[in-house]
Coordinates of C-alpha atoms and ligand atoms in Angstrom, one line a residue:
M731 CA -17.4 84.3 4.1
T732 CA -13.7 82.9 3.7
D733 CA -10.9 85.3 3.8
R734 CA -9.9 85.4 0.2
T735 CA -6.0 86.0 -1.0
M736 CA -6.8 85.9 -4.5
D737 CA -9.0 88.2 -6.8
D738 CA -10.9 87.3 -9.7
R739 CA -9.0 89.3 -11.9
S740 CA -5.8 88.1 -11.0
F741 CA -6.7 84.6 -11.3
A742 CA -8.1 85.1 -14.7
V743 CA -5.0 86.7 -16.0
A744 CA -2.6 84.1 -14.6
Q745 CA -4.9 81.4 -16.0
A746 CA -5.0 83.1 -19.4
L747 CA -1.2 83.4 -19.3
I748 CA -0.7 79.7 -18.4
L749 CA -3.2 78.8 -21.4
E750 CA -1.4 81.2 -24.0
T751 CA 2.1 79.6 -22.8
K752 CA 0.7 76.4 -23.3
K753 CA -0.5 77.4 -26.8
Y754 CA 3.2 78.2 -27.5
W755 CA 4.3 74.9 -26.4
T756 CA 1.7 73.1 -28.6
T757 CA 2.3 75.3 -31.8
R758 CA 5.9 76.2 -31.5
L759 CA 7.8 74.0 -29.1
Y760 CA 6.4 70.5 -30.1
P761 CA 6.9 71.0 -34.1
A762 CA 10.6 72.3 -33.4
L763 CA 11.2 69.3 -31.3
K764 CA 9.7 66.9 -33.8
E765 CA 11.7 68.8 -36.6
N766 CA 14.8 68.3 -34.5
Y767 CA 14.1 64.7 -33.8
Q768 CA 13.5 63.8 -37.5
H769 CA 16.5 65.6 -38.6
K770 CA 18.7 63.5 -35.7
A771 CA 16.9 60.3 -36.8
S772 CA 17.7 60.9 -40.5
L773 CA 21.4 60.8 -39.5
Q774 CA 21.3 57.3 -37.9
E775 CA 22.3 54.1 -39.6
T776 CA 18.9 52.8 -38.3
P777 CA 16.4 55.1 -37.3
P778 CA 15.0 54.6 -33.8
Q779 CA 12.7 51.4 -33.5
T780 CA 11.5 52.0 -29.8
V781 CA 10.6 54.5 -27.3
A782 CA 14.0 53.9 -25.4
D783 CA 15.7 54.6 -28.9
V784 CA 13.9 58.2 -29.1
Q785 CA 14.8 58.8 -25.4
A786 CA 18.6 57.8 -26.5
L787 CA 18.6 60.1 -29.3
I788 CA 16.7 63.4 -27.7
G789 CA 16.1 62.6 -24.1
E790 CA 19.0 64.9 -23.0
T791 CA 18.5 67.7 -25.4
T792 CA 17.6 71.3 -24.3
D793 CA 14.7 71.0 -26.6
Y794 CA 13.1 68.1 -25.2
Q795 CA 14.2 69.2 -21.8
V796 CA 12.4 72.4 -22.0
Y797 CA 9.3 70.9 -23.6
A798 CA 8.9 68.5 -20.7
W799 CA 9.6 70.8 -18.1
L800 CA 7.1 73.4 -19.4
E801 CA 4.3 70.4 -19.7
R802 CA 4.9 69.2 -16.2
H803 CA 5.2 72.9 -14.7
L804 CA 2.4 74.6 -16.8
Q805 CA 0.2 71.9 -15.4
R806 CA 1.3 72.4 -11.6
F807 CA 0.9 76.2 -12.2
K808 CA -2.7 75.9 -13.4
Y809 CA -3.8 73.5 -10.4
S810 CA -1.6 74.6 -7.3
G811 CA 0.5 77.5 -8.1
R812 CA -0.4 80.8 -6.5
Y813 CA -3.0 81.5 -8.8
G814 CA -4.3 77.6 -9.1
L815 CA -7.4 76.3 -9.9
A816 CA -7.3 74.4 -6.0
P817 CA -6.7 77.4 -3.9
Y818 CA -9.1 79.6 -6.0
H819 CA -12.0 77.4 -5.8
R820 CA -11.5 76.4 -2.3
E821 CA -11.3 79.8 -1.0
R822 CA -14.7 80.0 -2.5
R823 CA -16.3 76.8 -1.4
D824 CA -19.2 78.0 0.5
E825 CA -20.8 80.0 -2.3
L826 CA -19.9 77.5 -5.2
L827 CA -21.5 74.6 -2.9
A828 CA -24.6 76.6 -2.0
P829 CA -26.6 75.8 -5.0
L830 CA -25.7 72.2 -5.1
A831 CA -27.5 71.7 -1.8
E832 CA -30.5 71.4 -3.9
M833 CA -29.4 68.2 -5.3
A834 CA -29.5 66.3 -1.9
N835 CA -32.5 63.6 -2.2
S836 CA -33.1 64.6 -5.9
A837 CA -33.6 61.7 -8.2
G838 CA -31.0 63.0 -10.6
L839 CA -28.4 62.0 -8.1
D840 CA -27.2 59.3 -6.1
T841 CA -24.2 59.1 -4.0
D842 CA -23.0 57.7 -0.9
D843 CA -20.7 59.0 2.1
N844 CA -19.2 55.8 2.9
F845 CA -18.1 54.8 -0.5
E846 CA -14.9 53.3 -0.5
Q847 CA -12.6 54.4 -3.2
P848 CA -10.1 52.0 -5.0
K849 CA -6.6 52.0 -3.8
Y850 CA -5.3 53.1 -7.6
Y851 CA -7.7 56.2 -7.4
R852 CA -6.5 57.1 -4.0
A853 CA -2.6 56.7 -4.7
V854 CA -2.0 59.4 -7.6
D855 CA -3.3 62.8 -7.7
I856 CA -4.3 62.3 -11.5
H857 CA -3.7 65.5 -13.8
Q858 CA -1.6 66.9 -10.9
H859 CA -4.8 68.0 -9.4
P860 CA -4.1 68.3 -5.8
G861 CA -6.3 65.7 -4.0
G862 CA -7.4 64.2 -7.6
V863 CA -10.5 65.1 -8.9
W864 CA -12.6 63.5 -5.7
S865 CA -11.3 64.3 -2.4
A866 CA -12.0 68.0 -2.1
E867 CA -15.6 69.0 -2.1
T868 CA -15.1 71.7 -4.7
A869 CA -13.1 69.3 -7.0
G870 CA -15.9 69.2 -9.5
F871 CA -15.5 72.9 -10.0
E872 CA -11.8 72.8 -10.2
Y873 CA -11.9 70.0 -12.8
E874 CA -14.5 71.8 -14.6
R875 CA -12.5 74.8 -15.1
G876 CA -9.4 73.1 -15.6
A877 CA -11.2 70.9 -18.5
R878 CA -11.9 74.2 -20.7
S879 CA -8.3 74.3 -21.6
T880 CA -7.5 70.5 -21.9
T881 CA -7.4 70.7 -25.7
P882 CA -5.8 74.2 -25.8
M883 CA -6.1 74.3 -29.8
M884 CA -9.9 74.3 -29.8
G885 CA -10.5 77.5 -28.5
G886 CA -14.4 77.5 -28.9
K887 CA -13.8 77.4 -32.8
H888 CA -14.9 74.2 -33.5
R889 CA -18.0 71.9 -32.4
D890 CA -17.0 70.6 -29.2
L891 CA -15.1 67.3 -29.2
H892 CA -17.5 65.7 -26.9
Q893 CA -20.5 66.5 -29.2
R894 CA -18.8 65.1 -32.3
F895 CA -18.2 61.9 -30.4
T896 CA -21.8 61.6 -29.6
D897 CA -22.8 62.4 -33.5
L898 CA -20.6 59.6 -34.2
V899 CA -21.9 57.2 -31.8
A900 CA -25.7 58.4 -33.4
T901 CA -24.8 57.2 -36.8
G902 CA -24.7 53.5 -35.5
G903 CA -28.3 54.1 -34.3
T904 CA -30.6 55.7 -31.6
P905 CA -29.9 53.9 -28.2
S906 CA -32.8 53.7 -25.6
R907 CA -30.8 52.7 -22.4
V908 CA -27.3 54.6 -22.1
L909 CA -24.6 54.2 -19.5
D910 CA -21.6 56.7 -19.5
M911 CA -18.9 55.5 -17.5
G912 CA -16.5 57.9 -15.9
C913 CA -18.5 60.6 -16.7
G914 CA -16.5 63.3 -14.5
F915 CA -18.8 66.3 -14.1
G916 CA -20.8 65.3 -17.0
K917 CA -19.3 66.9 -19.8
S918 CA -19.4 63.8 -21.7
T919 CA -22.8 62.9 -20.7
Q920 CA -24.4 66.4 -21.6
P921 CA -24.3 65.6 -25.5
F922 CA -25.9 62.1 -24.7
Y923 CA -28.7 63.5 -22.8
E924 CA -29.4 66.5 -25.1
T925 CA -29.0 64.2 -28.3
F926 CA -31.0 61.3 -27.1
G927 CA -33.6 63.1 -25.4
E928 CA -36.0 60.1 -25.4
A929 CA -33.2 57.6 -24.0
R930 CA -33.0 57.0 -20.2
I931 CA -29.1 57.6 -19.3
D932 CA -27.0 57.0 -16.1
A933 CA -23.8 58.4 -15.6
I934 CA -21.4 57.1 -13.3
D935 CA -18.1 58.2 -11.5
L936 CA -16.2 57.7 -8.3
S937 CA -16.0 61.3 -7.8
Q938 CA -18.9 62.4 -5.7
P939 CA -18.0 66.1 -6.3
C940 CA -18.0 65.6 -9.9
V941 CA -21.3 63.5 -10.3
T942 CA -22.8 66.2 -7.8
L943 CA -21.8 69.0 -10.1
G944 CA -23.0 66.7 -13.0
A945 CA -26.6 66.2 -11.7
W946 CA -27.0 69.9 -10.9
T947 CA -26.0 70.9 -14.4
A948 CA -28.3 68.6 -16.0
A949 CA -31.1 69.7 -13.7
Q950 CA -30.4 73.3 -14.7
A951 CA -30.9 71.7 -18.2
Q952 CA -34.1 70.0 -17.7
A953 CA -32.5 66.9 -18.4
Q954 CA -35.1 64.6 -16.5
N955 CA -33.9 61.4 -18.4
T956 CA -30.4 61.5 -16.6
R957 CA -29.3 60.3 -13.4
F958 CA -25.7 60.9 -11.8
R959 CA -24.5 57.9 -9.6
Q960 CA -21.4 57.3 -7.5
M961 CA -20.2 54.2 -8.9
S962 CA -17.3 52.3 -10.2
A963 CA -17.3 51.4 -14.0
F964 CA -15.7 47.6 -13.2
E965 CA -18.4 47.0 -10.6
T966 CA -21.8 48.3 -10.8
D967 CA -25.2 47.5 -9.4
Y968 CA -27.0 47.2 -12.5
K969 CA -28.8 44.2 -13.7
D970 CA -27.5 41.9 -16.7
E971 CA -28.6 43.2 -20.0
E972 CA -29.8 46.6 -18.7
F973 CA -28.4 48.9 -21.4
D974 CA -28.0 49.2 -25.4
L975 CA -25.1 51.4 -25.3
V976 CA -22.2 51.8 -23.0
T977 CA -19.9 54.7 -23.2
S978 CA -16.8 56.5 -21.8
T979 CA -15.0 59.2 -22.7
M980 CA -11.2 59.6 -21.1
L981 CA -11.8 56.9 -18.7
I982 CA -9.9 53.7 -20.0
H983 CA -6.5 55.2 -19.6
E984 CA -7.0 56.2 -16.0
L985 CA -7.7 52.3 -15.2
P986 CA -5.0 49.9 -14.0
P987 CA -4.7 47.1 -16.6
P988 CA -6.5 44.8 -14.4
Q989 CA -9.4 47.4 -14.0
I990 CA -9.7 47.9 -17.5
D991 CA -10.1 44.0 -17.8
R992 CA -12.9 43.9 -15.4
M993 CA -14.8 47.0 -17.2
F994 CA -15.1 45.3 -20.3
D995 CA -16.4 42.3 -18.6
E996 CA -18.9 44.3 -17.0
S997 CA -19.7 46.1 -20.0
L998 CA -20.4 42.9 -21.9
R999 CA -22.6 41.7 -19.0
L1000 CA -24.6 44.9 -18.8
L1001 CA -25.2 45.1 -22.7
Q1002 CA -28.3 43.4 -24.3
S1003 CA -27.5 41.4 -27.3
G1004 CA -26.7 43.7 -30.3
G1005 CA -25.9 46.5 -28.0
R1006 CA -22.9 48.6 -28.5
M1007 CA -19.9 49.4 -26.4
V1008 CA -18.2 53.0 -27.8
H1009 CA -15.3 54.4 -26.0
L1010 CA -13.4 57.4 -26.6
D1011 CA -9.6 57.6 -25.5
F1012 CA -6.0 57.8 -26.2
H1013 CA -4.7 54.8 -28.1
E1014 CA -3.7 54.6 -31.8
L1015 CA 0.0 56.0 -31.9
P1016 CA 1.2 56.1 -35.5
D1017 CA 5.3 56.0 -34.6
V1018 CA 7.7 56.0 -31.9
F1019 CA 8.0 59.5 -31.6
S1020 CA 4.5 60.0 -30.9
R1021 CA 4.5 57.2 -28.5
F1022 CA 7.4 58.6 -26.6
I1023 CA 5.7 61.9 -26.2
H1024 CA 2.7 60.5 -25.1
Y1025 CA 4.1 58.0 -22.7
G1026 CA 6.1 61.6 -21.5
H1027 CA 2.6 63.2 -21.2
G1028 CA 1.3 60.4 -19.0
R1029 CA 4.3 60.5 -16.3
R1030 CA 4.4 64.5 -16.4
N1031 CA 0.4 64.5 -15.9
N1032 CA 0.4 62.0 -13.1
E1033 CA -1.3 59.3 -15.2
P1034 CA 0.5 56.3 -14.8
F1035 CA -1.9 54.0 -16.6
M1036 CA -1.4 55.6 -19.9
E1037 CA 1.3 53.5 -21.0
P1038 CA 0.3 50.0 -20.3
W1039 CA -3.3 50.9 -21.7
A1040 CA -1.4 52.3 -24.9
E1041 CA 0.5 48.9 -25.2
M1042 CA -2.6 46.8 -24.8
D1043 CA -3.6 44.8 -27.9
V1044 CA -7.5 45.8 -27.3
V1045 CA -8.5 44.2 -30.5
T1046 CA -7.6 40.6 -29.3
V1047 CA -8.6 41.3 -25.6
L1048 CA -12.2 42.2 -26.8
K1049 CA -12.5 39.5 -29.2
E1050 CA -11.3 37.0 -26.4
K1051 CA -14.3 38.1 -24.2
G1052 CA -16.6 37.2 -27.2
F1053 CA -17.3 40.9 -28.5
K1054 CA -17.9 41.0 -32.4
D1055 CA -17.3 44.0 -34.8
V1056 CA -14.4 45.1 -32.9
K1057 CA -13.0 48.3 -34.1
V1058 CA -10.4 50.8 -33.2
H1059 CA -9.7 54.0 -35.0
S1060 CA -8.3 57.6 -34.7
F1061 CA -10.6 60.0 -34.1
S1062 CA -10.1 64.0 -35.2
E1063 CA -10.1 66.3 -32.3
A1064 CA -11.9 68.8 -34.7
E1065 CA -13.1 68.9 -38.1
G1066 CA -10.2 69.3 -40.7
V1067 CA -7.8 68.3 -38.1
D1068 CA -5.4 65.3 -39.0
A1069 CA -5.8 63.2 -36.5
I1070 CA -2.4 61.0 -37.0
N1071 CA 0.0 63.4 -38.9
S1072 CA -1.1 66.8 -36.8
P1073 CA 1.9 69.3 -37.1
V1074 CA 1.0 70.5 -33.5
W1075 CA 0.7 68.7 -30.4
R1076 CA -2.4 66.9 -29.8
F1077 CA -3.9 63.7 -27.9
P1078 CA -4.0 60.5 -30.0
W1079 CA -7.8 60.3 -29.6
T1080 CA -8.9 56.8 -30.6
V1081 CA -12.5 55.2 -30.7
I1082 CA -12.8 52.0 -29.5
S1083 CA -16.0 50.1 -30.5
A1084 CA -17.5 46.7 -30.2
V1085 CA -20.7 44.9 -30.3
K1086 CA -22.2 42.2 -27.9
P1087 CA -23.5 39.2 -30.1
Ligands
LIG1285 C1 -10.3 62.3 -17.6 S1 -11.9 62.3 -16.9 C2 -13.1 62.3 -17.9 C3 -14.5 62.9 -17.5 C4 -15.6 62.7 -18.6 N1 -15.7 61.4 -19.3 C5 -15.1 63.7 -19.6 O1 -15.1 63.6 -20.8 O2 -15.2 64.9 -19.4 C6 -12.0 60.4 -16.2 C7 -12.9 60.2 -15.0 O3 -13.0 58.7 -14.8 C8 -13.2 58.7 -13.6 N2 -12.7 57.5 -13.0 C9 -11.9 57.0 -12.7 N3 -11.7 55.6 -12.2 C10 -13.0 55.3 -12.3 C11 -13.9 54.0 -12.0 N4 -13.1 53.1 -11.7 N5 -15.1 54.0 -12.3 C12 -15.6 55.1 -12.6 N6 -15.3 56.2 -12.9 C13 -13.8 56.3 -12.6 C14 -12.3 59.9 -13.0 O4 -12.9 60.2 -11.4 C15 -12.8 61.0 -13.8 O5 -13.6 61.6 -13.4

């Protein structure tokens, strides 16, 4: 057994403190900042028109500096602080990985020890996760624990966002062959294999630790219709027209624009005629203040492609590629939540869907 520097209780208490502080940031600091901004904007002859105008107006205020500092450093404490997710799980490596050994040679998992990661993926510790979601053997567990508080206002009171998204997809029909791109540890895949029990589902991600955990979780749930594979969304080995549904949740904003382009091309290639592509990501930003806040979030969370993705005219891009019925619309994080004018901080959840003619 590895020597431990952190007991379970101290870890749980520290993580709970971080989460409660994040809720304070979400429900108190964000509304105060917004109110302050609106007041300052109302005194301007011309209200801010661009993100740079918002920066000039409030970027140096104490409200914004404290807000931004807390966003950056709460995330840092969550992952790599004294009681962070990375040290906690890495100390417990052996016991965490032991159950996953049964996945070797399982039909539900396909990984490659010599897999070459794209440069953009290696270059940044996404989410401030030390080594990203892929390089440590325990990264899947770290990401799973971290993802429990990605949407701090949900608190288990609402139906899970991923299930609600799957329900929305189900309103368009029941698919028989599904590809979940950028599946992570399978949080987005799970409602698909539970909802579409008759479908054959493939879930792909670049991260070996994540797909391994996803496959193990699916095996525990007896989801024999599902397979997890280590593979890039913009370069798969599937044959043309293999799927009638290609989906992703929170993948697109992690891709550089040229790779987004390739991922859309790949989706078109993989879909049968009449097949659907439905993605959930962050895109619809109703005003310059939301845009300023979201771009800052991308920088503070080490997500460098958040901004170019939000700037992309995705409707035009998809139409030019030959997709039809292209739709882009906001998606509420939970029932009863105003996705566009939320009084508290929320992600700008957006559904991007299109059909192959
Ligand atoms: C924010 S996570 C979302 C995971 C999961 N879909 C969910 O909703 O919980 C984004 C995932 O995209 C993966 N990813 C990034 N680039 C990718 C690519 N080119 N191909 C496949 N997966 C990729 C990352 O490894 C990460 O697991």
